[in-house]
N, CA, C and O atoms as a DFTB+ gen file, in Angstrom:
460 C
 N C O
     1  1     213.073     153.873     -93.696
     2  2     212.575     154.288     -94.987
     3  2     211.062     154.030     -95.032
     4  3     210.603     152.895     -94.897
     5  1     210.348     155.054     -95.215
     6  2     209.003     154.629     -95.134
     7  2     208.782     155.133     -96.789
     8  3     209.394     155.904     -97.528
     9  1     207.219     154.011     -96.980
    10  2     206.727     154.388     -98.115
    11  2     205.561     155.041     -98.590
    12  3     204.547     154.891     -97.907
    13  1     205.456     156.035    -100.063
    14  2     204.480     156.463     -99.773
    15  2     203.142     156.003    -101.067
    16  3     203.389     155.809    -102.258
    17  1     202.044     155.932    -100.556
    18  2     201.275     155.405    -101.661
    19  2     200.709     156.690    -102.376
    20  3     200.173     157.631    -101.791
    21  1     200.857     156.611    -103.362
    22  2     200.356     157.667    -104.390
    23  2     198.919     157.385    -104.355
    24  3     198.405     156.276    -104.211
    25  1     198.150     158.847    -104.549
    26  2     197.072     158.755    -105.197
    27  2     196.506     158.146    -106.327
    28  3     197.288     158.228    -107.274
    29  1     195.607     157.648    -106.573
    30  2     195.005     156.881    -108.232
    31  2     194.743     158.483    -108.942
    32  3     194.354     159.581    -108.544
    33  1     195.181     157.911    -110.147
    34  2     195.480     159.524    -110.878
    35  2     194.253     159.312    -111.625
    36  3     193.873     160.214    -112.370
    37  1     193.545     158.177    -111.518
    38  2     191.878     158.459    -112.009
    39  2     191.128     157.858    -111.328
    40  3     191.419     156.677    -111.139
    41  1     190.060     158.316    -110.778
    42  2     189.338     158.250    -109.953
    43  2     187.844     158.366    -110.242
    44  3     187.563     159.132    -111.163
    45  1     186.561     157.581    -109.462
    46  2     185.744     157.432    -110.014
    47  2     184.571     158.162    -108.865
    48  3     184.817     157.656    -107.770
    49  1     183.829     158.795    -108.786
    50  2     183.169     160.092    -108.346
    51  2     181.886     159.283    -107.026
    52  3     180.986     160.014    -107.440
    53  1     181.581     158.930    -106.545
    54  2     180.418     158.430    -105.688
    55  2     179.128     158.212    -106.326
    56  3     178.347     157.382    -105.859
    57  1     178.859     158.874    -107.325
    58  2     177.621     158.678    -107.942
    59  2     177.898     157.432    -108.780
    60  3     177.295     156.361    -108.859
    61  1     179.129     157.954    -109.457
    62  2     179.996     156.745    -110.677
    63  2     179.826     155.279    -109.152
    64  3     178.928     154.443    -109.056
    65  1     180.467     155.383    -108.655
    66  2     180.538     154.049    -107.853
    67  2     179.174     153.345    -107.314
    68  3     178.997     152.127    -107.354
    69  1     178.494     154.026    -106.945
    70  2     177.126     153.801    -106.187
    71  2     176.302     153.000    -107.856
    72  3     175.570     152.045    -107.600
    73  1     176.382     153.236    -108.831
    74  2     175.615     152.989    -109.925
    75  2     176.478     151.641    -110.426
    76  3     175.881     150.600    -110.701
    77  1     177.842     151.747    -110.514
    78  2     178.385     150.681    -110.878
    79  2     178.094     149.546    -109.912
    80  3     178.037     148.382    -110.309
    81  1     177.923     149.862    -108.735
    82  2     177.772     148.943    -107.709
    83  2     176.190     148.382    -108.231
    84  3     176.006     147.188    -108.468
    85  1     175.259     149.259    -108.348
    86  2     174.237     148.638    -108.697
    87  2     173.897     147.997    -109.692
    88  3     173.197     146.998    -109.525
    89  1     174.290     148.388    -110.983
    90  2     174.322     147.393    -112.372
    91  2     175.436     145.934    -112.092
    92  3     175.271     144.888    -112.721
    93  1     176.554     146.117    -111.044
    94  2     176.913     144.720    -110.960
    95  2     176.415     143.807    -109.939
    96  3     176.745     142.624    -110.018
    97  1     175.617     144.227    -108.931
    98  2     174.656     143.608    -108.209
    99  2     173.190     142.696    -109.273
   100  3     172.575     141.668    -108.989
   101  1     173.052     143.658    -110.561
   102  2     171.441     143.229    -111.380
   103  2     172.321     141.848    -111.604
   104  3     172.024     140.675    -111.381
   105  1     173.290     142.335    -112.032
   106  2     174.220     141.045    -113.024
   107  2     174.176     139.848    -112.086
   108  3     173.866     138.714    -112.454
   109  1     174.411     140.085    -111.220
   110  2     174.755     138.722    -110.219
   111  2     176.339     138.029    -110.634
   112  3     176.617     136.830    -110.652
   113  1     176.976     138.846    -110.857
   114  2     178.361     138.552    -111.037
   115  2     179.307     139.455    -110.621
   116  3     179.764     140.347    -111.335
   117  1     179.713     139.169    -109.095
   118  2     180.864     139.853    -108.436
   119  2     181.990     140.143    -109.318
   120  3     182.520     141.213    -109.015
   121  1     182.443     139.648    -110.143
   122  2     183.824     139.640    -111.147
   123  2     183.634     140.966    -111.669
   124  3     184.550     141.776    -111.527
   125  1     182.631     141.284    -112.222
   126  2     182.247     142.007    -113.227
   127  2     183.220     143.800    -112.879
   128  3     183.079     144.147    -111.706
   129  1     183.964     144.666    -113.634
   130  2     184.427     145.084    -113.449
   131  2     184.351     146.610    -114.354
   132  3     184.136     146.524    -115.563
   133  1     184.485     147.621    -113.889
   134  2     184.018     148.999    -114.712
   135  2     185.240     149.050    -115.648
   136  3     186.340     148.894    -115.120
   137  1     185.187     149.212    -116.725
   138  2     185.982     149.510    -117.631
   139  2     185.849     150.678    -118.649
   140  3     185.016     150.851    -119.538
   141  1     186.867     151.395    -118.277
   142  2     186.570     153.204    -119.531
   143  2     187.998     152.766    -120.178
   144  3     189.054     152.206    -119.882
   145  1     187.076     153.624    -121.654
   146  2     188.292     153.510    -122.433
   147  2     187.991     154.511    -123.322
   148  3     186.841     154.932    -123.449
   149  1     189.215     155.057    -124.143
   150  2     189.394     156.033    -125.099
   151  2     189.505     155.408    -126.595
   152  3     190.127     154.400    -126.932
   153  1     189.098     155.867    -127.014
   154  2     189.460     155.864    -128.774
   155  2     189.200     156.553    -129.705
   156  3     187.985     156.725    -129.608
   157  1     189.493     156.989    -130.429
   158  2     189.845     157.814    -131.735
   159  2     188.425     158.301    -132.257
   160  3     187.611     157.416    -131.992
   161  1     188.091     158.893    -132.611
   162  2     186.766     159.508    -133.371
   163  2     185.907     160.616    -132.982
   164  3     186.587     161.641    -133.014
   165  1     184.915     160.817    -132.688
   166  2     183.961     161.766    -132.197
   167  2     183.919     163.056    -132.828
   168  3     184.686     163.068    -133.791
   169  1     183.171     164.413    -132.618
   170  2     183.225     165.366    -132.999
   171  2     184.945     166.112    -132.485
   172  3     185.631     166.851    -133.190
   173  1     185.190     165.748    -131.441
   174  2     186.220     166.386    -131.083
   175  2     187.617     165.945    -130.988
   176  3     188.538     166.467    -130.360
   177  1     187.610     164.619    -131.909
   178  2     188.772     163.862    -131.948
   179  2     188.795     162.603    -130.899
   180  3     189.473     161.680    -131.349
   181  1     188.243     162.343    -129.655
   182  2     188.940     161.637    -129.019
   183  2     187.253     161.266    -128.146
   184  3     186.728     162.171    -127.498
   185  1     186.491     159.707    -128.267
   186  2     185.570     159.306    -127.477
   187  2     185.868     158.644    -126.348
   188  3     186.988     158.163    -126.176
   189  1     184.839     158.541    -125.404
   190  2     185.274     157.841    -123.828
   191  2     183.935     156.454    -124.329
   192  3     182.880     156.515    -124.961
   193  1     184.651     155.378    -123.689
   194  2     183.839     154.254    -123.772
   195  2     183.761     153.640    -122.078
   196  3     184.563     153.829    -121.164
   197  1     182.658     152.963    -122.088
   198  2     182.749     152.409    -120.828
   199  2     181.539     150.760    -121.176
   200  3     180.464     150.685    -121.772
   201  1     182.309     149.790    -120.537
   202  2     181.666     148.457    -120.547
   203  2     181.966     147.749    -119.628
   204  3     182.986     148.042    -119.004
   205  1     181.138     146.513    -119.210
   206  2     181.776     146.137    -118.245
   207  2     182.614     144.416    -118.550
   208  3     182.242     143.545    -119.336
   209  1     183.668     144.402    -117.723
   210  2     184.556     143.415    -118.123
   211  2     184.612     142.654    -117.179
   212  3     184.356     143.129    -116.073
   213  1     184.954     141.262    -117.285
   214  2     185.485     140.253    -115.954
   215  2     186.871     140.599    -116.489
   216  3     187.181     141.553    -115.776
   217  1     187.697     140.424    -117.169
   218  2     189.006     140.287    -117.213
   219  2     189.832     141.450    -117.486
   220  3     189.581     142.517    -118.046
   221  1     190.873     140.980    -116.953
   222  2     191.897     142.046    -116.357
   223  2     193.083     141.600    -117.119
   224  3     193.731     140.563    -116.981
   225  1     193.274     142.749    -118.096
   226  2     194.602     142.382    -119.437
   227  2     195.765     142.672    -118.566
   228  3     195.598     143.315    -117.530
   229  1     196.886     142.257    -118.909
   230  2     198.428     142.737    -118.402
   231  2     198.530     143.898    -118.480
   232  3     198.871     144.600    -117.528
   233  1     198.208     144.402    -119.819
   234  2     198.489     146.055    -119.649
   235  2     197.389     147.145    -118.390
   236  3     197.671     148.311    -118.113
   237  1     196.574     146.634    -118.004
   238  2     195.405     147.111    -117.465
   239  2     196.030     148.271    -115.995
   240  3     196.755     147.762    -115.142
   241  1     195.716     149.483    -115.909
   242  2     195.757     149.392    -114.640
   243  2     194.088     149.233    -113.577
   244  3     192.989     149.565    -114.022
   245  1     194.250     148.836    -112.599
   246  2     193.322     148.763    -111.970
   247  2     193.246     149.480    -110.631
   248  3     193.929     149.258    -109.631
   249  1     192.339     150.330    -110.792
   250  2     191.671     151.140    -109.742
   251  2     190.612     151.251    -108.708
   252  3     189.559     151.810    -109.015
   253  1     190.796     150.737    -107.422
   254  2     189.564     150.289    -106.421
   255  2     189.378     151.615    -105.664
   256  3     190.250     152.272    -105.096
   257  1     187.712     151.943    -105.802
   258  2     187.336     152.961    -105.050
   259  2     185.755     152.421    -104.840
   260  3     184.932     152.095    -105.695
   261  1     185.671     152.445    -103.682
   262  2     184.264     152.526    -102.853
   263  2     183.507     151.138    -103.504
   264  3     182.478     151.123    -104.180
   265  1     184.551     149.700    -102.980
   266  2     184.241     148.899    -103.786
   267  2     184.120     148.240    -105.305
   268  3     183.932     147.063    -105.614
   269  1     184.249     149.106    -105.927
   270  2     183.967     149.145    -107.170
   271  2     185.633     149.604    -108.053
   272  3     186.336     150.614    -108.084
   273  1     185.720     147.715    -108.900
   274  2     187.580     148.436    -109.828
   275  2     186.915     148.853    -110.979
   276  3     185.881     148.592    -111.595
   277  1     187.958     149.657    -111.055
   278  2     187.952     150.464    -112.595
   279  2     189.272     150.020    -112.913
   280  3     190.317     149.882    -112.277
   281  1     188.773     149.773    -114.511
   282  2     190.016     148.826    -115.345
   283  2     190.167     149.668    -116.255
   284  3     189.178     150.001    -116.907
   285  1     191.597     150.296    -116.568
   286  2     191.934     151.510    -117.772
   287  2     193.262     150.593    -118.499
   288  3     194.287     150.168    -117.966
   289  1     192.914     150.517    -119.536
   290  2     193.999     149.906    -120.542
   291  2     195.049     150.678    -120.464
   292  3     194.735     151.846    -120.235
   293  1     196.596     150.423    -120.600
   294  2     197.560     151.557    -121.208
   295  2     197.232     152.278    -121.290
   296  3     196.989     153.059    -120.370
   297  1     196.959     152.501    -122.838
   298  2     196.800     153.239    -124.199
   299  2     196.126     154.325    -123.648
   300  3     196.722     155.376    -123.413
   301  1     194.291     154.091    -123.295
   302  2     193.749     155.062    -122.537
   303  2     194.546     156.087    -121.323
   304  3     194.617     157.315    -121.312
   305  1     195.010     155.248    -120.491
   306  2     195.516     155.664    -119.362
   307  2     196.511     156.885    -119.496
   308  3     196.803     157.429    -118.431
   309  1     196.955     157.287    -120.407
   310  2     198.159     158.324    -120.720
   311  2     196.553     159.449    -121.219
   312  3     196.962     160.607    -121.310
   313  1     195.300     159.396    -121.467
   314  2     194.395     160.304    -121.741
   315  2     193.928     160.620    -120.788
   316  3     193.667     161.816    -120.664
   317  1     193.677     159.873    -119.911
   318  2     192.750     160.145    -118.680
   319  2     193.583     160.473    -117.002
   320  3     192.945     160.455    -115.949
   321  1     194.969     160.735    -117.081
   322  2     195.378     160.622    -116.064
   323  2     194.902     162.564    -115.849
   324  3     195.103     163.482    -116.645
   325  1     194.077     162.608    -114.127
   326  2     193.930     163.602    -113.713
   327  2     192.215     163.395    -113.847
   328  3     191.559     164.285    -113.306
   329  1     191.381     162.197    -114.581
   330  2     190.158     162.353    -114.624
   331  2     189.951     162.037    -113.449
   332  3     190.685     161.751    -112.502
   333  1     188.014     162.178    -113.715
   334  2     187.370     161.498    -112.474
   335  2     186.233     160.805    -113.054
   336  3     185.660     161.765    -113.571
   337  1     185.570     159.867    -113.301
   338  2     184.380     158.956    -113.712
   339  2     183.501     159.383    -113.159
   340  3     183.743     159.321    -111.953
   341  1     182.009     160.058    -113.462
   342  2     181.025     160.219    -112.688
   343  2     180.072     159.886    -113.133
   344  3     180.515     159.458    -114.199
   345  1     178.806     159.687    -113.190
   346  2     177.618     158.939    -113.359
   347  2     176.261     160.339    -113.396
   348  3     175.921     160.933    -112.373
   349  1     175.953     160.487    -114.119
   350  2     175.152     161.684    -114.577
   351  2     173.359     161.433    -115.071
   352  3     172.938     160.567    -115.837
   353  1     172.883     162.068    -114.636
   354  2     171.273     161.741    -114.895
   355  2     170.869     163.254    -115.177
   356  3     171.037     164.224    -114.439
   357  1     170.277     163.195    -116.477
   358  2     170.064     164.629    -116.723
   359  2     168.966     164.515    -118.351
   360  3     168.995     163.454    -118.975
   361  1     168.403     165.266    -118.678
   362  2     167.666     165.614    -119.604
   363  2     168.186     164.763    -120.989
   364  3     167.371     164.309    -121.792
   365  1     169.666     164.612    -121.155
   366  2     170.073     163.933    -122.308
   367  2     170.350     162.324    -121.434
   368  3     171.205     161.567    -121.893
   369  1     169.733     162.010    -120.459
   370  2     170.001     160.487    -120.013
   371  2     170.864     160.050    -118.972
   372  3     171.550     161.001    -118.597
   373  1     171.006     159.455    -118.619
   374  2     171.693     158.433    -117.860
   375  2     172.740     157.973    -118.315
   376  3     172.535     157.096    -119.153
   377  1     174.335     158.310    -118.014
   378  2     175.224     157.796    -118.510
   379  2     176.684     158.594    -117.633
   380  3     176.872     159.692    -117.109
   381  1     177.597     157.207    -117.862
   382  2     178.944     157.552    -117.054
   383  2     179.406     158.711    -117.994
   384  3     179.387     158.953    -119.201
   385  1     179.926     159.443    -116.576
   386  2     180.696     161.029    -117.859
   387  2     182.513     160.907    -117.325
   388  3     182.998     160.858    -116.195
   389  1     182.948     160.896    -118.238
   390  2     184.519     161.753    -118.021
   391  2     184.266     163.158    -117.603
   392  3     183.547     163.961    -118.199
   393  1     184.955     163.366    -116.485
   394  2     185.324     164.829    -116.351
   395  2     186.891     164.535    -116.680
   396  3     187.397     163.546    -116.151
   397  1     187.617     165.293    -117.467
   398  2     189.001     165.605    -117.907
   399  2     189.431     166.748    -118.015
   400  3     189.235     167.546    -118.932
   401  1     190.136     166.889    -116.927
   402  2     190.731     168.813    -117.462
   403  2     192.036     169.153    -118.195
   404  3     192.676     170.190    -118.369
   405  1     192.188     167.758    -118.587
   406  2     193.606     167.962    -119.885
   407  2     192.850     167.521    -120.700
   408  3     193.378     166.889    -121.615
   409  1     191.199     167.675    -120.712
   410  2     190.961     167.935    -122.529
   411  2     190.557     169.285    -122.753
   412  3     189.923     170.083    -122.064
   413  1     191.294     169.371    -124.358
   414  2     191.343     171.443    -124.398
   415  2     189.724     171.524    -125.270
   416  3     189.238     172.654    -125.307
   417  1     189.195     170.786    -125.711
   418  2     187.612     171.057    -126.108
   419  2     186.949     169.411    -125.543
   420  3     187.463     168.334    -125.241
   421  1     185.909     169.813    -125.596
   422  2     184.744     168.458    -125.286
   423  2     183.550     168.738    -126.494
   424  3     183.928     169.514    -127.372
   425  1     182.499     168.333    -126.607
   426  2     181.012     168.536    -127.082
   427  2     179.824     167.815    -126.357
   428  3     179.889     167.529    -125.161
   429  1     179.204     167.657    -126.803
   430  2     177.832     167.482    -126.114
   431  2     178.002     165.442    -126.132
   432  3     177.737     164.449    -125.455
   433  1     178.299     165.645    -126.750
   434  2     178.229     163.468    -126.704
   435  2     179.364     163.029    -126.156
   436  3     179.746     161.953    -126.615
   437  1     180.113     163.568    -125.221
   438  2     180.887     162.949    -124.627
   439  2     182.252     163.057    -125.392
   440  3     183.155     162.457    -124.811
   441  1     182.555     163.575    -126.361
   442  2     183.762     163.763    -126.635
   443  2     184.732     164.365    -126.091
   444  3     184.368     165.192    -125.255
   445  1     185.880     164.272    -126.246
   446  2     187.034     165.024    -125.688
   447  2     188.214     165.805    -126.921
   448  3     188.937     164.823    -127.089
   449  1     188.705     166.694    -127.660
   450  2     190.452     167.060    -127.680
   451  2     190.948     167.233    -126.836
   452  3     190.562     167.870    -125.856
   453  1     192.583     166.359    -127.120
   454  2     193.476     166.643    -126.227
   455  2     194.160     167.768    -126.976
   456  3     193.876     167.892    -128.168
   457  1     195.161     168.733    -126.336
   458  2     196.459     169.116    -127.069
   459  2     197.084     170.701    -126.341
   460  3     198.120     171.211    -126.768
């Protein structure tokens, strides 16, 4: 019986990793850990948050790519399964983006609808 390891159903993009790697290097704290999260509001119903955490809740899943975990609560995790985390530098700034293709609208600040 062999086993098989599933893919991480969210995943965080090379640019996303390379940047997280570098803001937890300024920190000087290896622990330090990428954390996205969803919650309620925005123009389009549904915002992406990202901070960084040492701790790792029970509900958490945790995702290691290119060094760098990404920590998704539950709750979030049923929004974001199929994303990818990427790290974006562009005319409106510097900032981690959700790409999600099970959201049916987005807007300009990072929002998402699901449905």
């Amino acid at each position: 019986m062999s086993i098989q390891i599933a893919e991480p159903q969210v995943g965080l993009s090379n640019a996303a990793a390379e940047k997280a790697r570098l803001l937890i290097e300024e920190e000087s704290n290896e622990s330090l850990k990428l954390r996205v999260f969803v919650t309620g509001g925005g123009c389009s119903g549904f915002e992406y948050g990202f901070t960084f955490d040492e701790d790792v809740e029970e509900d958490d899943t945790a995702i290691e790519e290119s060094g760098v975990v990404l920590l998704v609560d539950a709750l979030s995790y049923q929004y974001l399964i199929g994303s990818k985390i990427d790290y974006s530098e562009n005319l409106q700034g510097a900032r981690f983006v959700v790409i999600n293709p099970n959201a049916s609208s987005t807007c300009g600040c990072g929002n998402s609808s699901f449905g």
